[in-house]
C-alpha positions as semicolon CSV with decimal commas, in nm:
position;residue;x (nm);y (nm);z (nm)
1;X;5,599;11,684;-2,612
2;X;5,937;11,643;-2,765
3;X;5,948;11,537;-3,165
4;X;6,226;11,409;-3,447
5;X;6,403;11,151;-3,343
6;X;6,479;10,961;-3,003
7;X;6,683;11,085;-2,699
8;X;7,024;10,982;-2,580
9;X;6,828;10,808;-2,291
10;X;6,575;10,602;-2,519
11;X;6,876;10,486;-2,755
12;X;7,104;10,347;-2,481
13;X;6,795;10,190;-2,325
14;X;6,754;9,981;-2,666
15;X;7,088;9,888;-2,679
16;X;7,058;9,744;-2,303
17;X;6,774;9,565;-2,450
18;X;6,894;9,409;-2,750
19;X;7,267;9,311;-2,529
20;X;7,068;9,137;-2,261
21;X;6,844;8,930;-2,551
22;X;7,186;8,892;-2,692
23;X;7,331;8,758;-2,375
24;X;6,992;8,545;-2,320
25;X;7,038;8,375;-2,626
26;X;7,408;8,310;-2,575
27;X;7,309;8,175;-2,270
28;X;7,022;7,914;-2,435
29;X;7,275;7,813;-2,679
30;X;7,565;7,749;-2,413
31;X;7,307;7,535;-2,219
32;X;7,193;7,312;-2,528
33;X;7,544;7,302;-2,568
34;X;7,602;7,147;-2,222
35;X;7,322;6,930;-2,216
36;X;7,441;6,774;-2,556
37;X;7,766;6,727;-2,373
38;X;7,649;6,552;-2,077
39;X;7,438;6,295;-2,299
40;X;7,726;6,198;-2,515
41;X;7,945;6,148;-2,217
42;X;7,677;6,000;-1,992
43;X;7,636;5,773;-2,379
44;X;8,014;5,666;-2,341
45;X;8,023;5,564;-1,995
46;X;7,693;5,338;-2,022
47;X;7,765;4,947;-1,977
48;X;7,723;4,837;-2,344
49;X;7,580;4,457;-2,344
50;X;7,803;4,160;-2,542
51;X;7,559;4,127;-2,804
52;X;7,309;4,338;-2,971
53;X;7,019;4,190;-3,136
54;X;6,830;4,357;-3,409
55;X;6,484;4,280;-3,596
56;X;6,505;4,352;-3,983
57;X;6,147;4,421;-4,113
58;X;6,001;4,760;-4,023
59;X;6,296;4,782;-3,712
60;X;6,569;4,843;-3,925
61;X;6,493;4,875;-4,268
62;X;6,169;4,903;-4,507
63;X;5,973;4,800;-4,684
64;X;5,937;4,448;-4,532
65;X;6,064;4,184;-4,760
66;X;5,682;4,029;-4,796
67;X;5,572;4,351;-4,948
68;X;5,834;4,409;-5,239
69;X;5,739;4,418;-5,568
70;X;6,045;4,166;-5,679
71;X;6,348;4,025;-5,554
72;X;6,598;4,208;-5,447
73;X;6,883;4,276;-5,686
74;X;7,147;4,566;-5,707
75;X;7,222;4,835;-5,432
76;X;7,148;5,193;-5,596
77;X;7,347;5,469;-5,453
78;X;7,146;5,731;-5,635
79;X;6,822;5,620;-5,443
80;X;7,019;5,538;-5,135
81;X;6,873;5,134;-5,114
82;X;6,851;4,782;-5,277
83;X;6,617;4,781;-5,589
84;X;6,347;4,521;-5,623
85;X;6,152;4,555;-5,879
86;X;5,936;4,936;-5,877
87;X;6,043;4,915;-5,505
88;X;6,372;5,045;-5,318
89;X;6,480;4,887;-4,939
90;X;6,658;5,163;-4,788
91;X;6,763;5,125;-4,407
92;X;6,542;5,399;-4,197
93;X;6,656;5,689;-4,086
94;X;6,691;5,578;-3,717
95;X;6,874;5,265;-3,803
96;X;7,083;5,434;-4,041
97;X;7,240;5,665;-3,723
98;X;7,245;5,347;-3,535
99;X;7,476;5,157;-3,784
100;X;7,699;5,422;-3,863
101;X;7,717;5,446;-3,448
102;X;7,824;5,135;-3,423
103;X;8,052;5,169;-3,701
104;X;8,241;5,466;-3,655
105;X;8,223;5,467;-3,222
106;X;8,464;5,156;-3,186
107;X;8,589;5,263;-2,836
108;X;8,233;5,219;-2,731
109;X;8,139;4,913;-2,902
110;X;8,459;4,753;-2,902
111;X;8,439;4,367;-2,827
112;X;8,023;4,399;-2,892
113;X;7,903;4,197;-3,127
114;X;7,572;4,206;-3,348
115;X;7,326;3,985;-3,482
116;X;7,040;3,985;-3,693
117;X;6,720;3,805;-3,562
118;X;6,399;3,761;-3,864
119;X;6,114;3,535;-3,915
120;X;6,075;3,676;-4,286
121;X;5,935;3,434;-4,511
122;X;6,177;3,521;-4,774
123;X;6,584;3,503;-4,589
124;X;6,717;3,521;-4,918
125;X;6,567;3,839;-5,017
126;X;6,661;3,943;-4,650
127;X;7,023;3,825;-4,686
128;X;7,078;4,031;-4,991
129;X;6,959;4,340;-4,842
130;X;7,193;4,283;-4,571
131;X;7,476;4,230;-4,833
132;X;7,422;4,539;-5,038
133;X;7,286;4,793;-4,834
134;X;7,577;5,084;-4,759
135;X;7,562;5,236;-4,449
136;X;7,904;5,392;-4,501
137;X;7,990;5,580;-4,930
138;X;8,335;5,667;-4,854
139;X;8,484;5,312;-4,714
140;X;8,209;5,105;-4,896
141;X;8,087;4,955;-4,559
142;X;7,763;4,765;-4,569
143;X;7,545;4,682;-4,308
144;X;7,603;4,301;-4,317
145;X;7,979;4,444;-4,220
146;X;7,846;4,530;-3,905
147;X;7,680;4,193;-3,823
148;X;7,838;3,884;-3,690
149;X;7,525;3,651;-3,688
150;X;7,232;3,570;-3,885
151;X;6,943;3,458;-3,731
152;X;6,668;3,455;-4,048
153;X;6,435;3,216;-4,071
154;X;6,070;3,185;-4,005
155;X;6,007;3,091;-3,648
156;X;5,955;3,190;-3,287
157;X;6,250;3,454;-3,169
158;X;6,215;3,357;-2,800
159;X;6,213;2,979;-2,882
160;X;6,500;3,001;-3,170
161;X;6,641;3,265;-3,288
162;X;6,784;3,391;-2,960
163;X;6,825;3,078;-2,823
164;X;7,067;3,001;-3,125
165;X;7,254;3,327;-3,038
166;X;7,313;3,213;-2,719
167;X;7,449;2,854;-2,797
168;X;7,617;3,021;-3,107
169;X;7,827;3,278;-2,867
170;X;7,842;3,151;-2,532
171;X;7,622;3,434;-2,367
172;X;7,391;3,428;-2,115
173;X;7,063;3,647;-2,222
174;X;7,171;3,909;-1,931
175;X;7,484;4,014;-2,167
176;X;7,158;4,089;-2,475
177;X;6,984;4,344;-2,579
178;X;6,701;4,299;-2,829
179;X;6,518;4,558;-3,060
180;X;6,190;4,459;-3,255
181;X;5,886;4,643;-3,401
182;X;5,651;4,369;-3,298
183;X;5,412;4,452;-3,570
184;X;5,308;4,105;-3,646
185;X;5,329;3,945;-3,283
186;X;5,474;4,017;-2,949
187;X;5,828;3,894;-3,004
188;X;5,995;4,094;-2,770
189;X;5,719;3,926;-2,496
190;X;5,814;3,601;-2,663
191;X;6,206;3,647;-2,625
192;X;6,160;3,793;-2,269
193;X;5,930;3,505;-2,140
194;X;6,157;3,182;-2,279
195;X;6,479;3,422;-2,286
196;X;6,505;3,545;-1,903
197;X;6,763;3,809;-1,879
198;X;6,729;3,992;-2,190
199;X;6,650;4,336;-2,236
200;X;6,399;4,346;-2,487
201;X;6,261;4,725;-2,649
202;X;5,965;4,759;-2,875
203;X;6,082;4,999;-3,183
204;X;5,693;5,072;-3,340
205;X;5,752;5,302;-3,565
206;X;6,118;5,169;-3,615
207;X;6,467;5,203;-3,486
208;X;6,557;5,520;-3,351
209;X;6,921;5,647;-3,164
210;X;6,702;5,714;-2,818
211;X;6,577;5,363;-2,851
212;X;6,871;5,221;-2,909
213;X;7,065;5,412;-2,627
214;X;6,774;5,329;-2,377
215;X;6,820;4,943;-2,443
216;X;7,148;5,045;-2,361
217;X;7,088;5,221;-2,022
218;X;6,839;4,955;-1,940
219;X;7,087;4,719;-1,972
220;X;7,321;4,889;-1,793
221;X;7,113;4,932;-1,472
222;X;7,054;4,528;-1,438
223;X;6,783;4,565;-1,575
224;X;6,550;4,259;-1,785
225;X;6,232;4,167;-2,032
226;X;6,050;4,403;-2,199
227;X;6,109;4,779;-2,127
């Protein structure tokens, strides 16, 4: 057989090789590419609802406000939340791309307006989180700077909090959407049984931007109660 080296024939056959894995992956990373595309326009052109309605505890932030070690005090950029005490609330991750969303997307969200809906034991401690947590270094922006109405008090959500909302803006539940973890009782089951016409999504292991865009979509398609 033939020895030392490789022929002409076996060196341009590599190089076909390596240009067609070449062109595959060019290929894969046009398509991502596209897809990406499509969901952010398909995003923009969803029907956004008049109000959005989020939980606090465990939906938009942790730890929950009944499990901190002391009250809540000064916003700590260097650990990226509110100190209280040995602990830190810091918005999660999830909720953090969902603020900063709403924030920096105005064309989108423009005319929307957001509320807060808890039935934390401590408000206070909730209010200052809301206050001092940044969701934006450069312009200073903090989440309460997002938020248009407070809804925190101990209570039932379907009964009072959203019912509030509605006298408070003058929309019917169709024009809501409504996020909550649910953790501690069915609230979103609650809201969507006294509340008809609300969308109403479970977050259990928190907000996340697919969560929040399929309230969206859900909302968008006429759709109501718990998705």
């Amino acid at each position: 057989g033939i020895s030392g080296g490789s022929s002409p024939g076996r060196r341009y056959m590599r190089r076909c090789a390596a240009l067609a894995s070449s062109t595959v992956l060019v290929s894969l990373v046009s398509v991502t590419m596209a897809a990406a595309s499509t969901r952010m326009a398909t995003n923009a052109q969803v029907k956004v609802p008049k109000l959005i309605i989020f939980d606090l505890d465990a939906c938009m932030w942790s730890p929950e406000m009944h499990e901190l070690d002391d009250v809540p005090s000064t916003y700590d950029p260097s650990a990226g939340g509110v100190r209280a005490g040995t602990d830190v609330v810091r918005l999660l991750p999830g909720a953090m791309a969902v603020a900063r969303k709403l924030l920096l997307d105005r064309d989108r969200f423009e005319g929307v307006q957001v509320a807060v809906a808890s039935s934390t034991r401590y408000p206070e401690w909730a209010h200052t989180c809301l206050d001092k947590l940044v969701i934006d270094a450069a312009s200073g922006t903090c989440f309460s700077d997002l938020v248009d109405h407070r809804e925190i008090f101990p209570g039932n959500k379907g009964k009072e909090h959203v019912p509030n909302l509605a006298r408070k803006t003058g929309l019917p539940y169709s024009e809501m959407v409504f996020w909550d973890d649910c953790t501690y009782g069915d609230n979103c089951g609650d809201v969507a049984r006294h509340c008809k016409g609300v969308v109403c999504i479970r977050t259990p292991r928190g907000m996340s931007e697919d969560l929040f865009e399929y309230g969206l979509e859900q909302h968008a398609r006429g759709r109501a109660g718990v998705m």
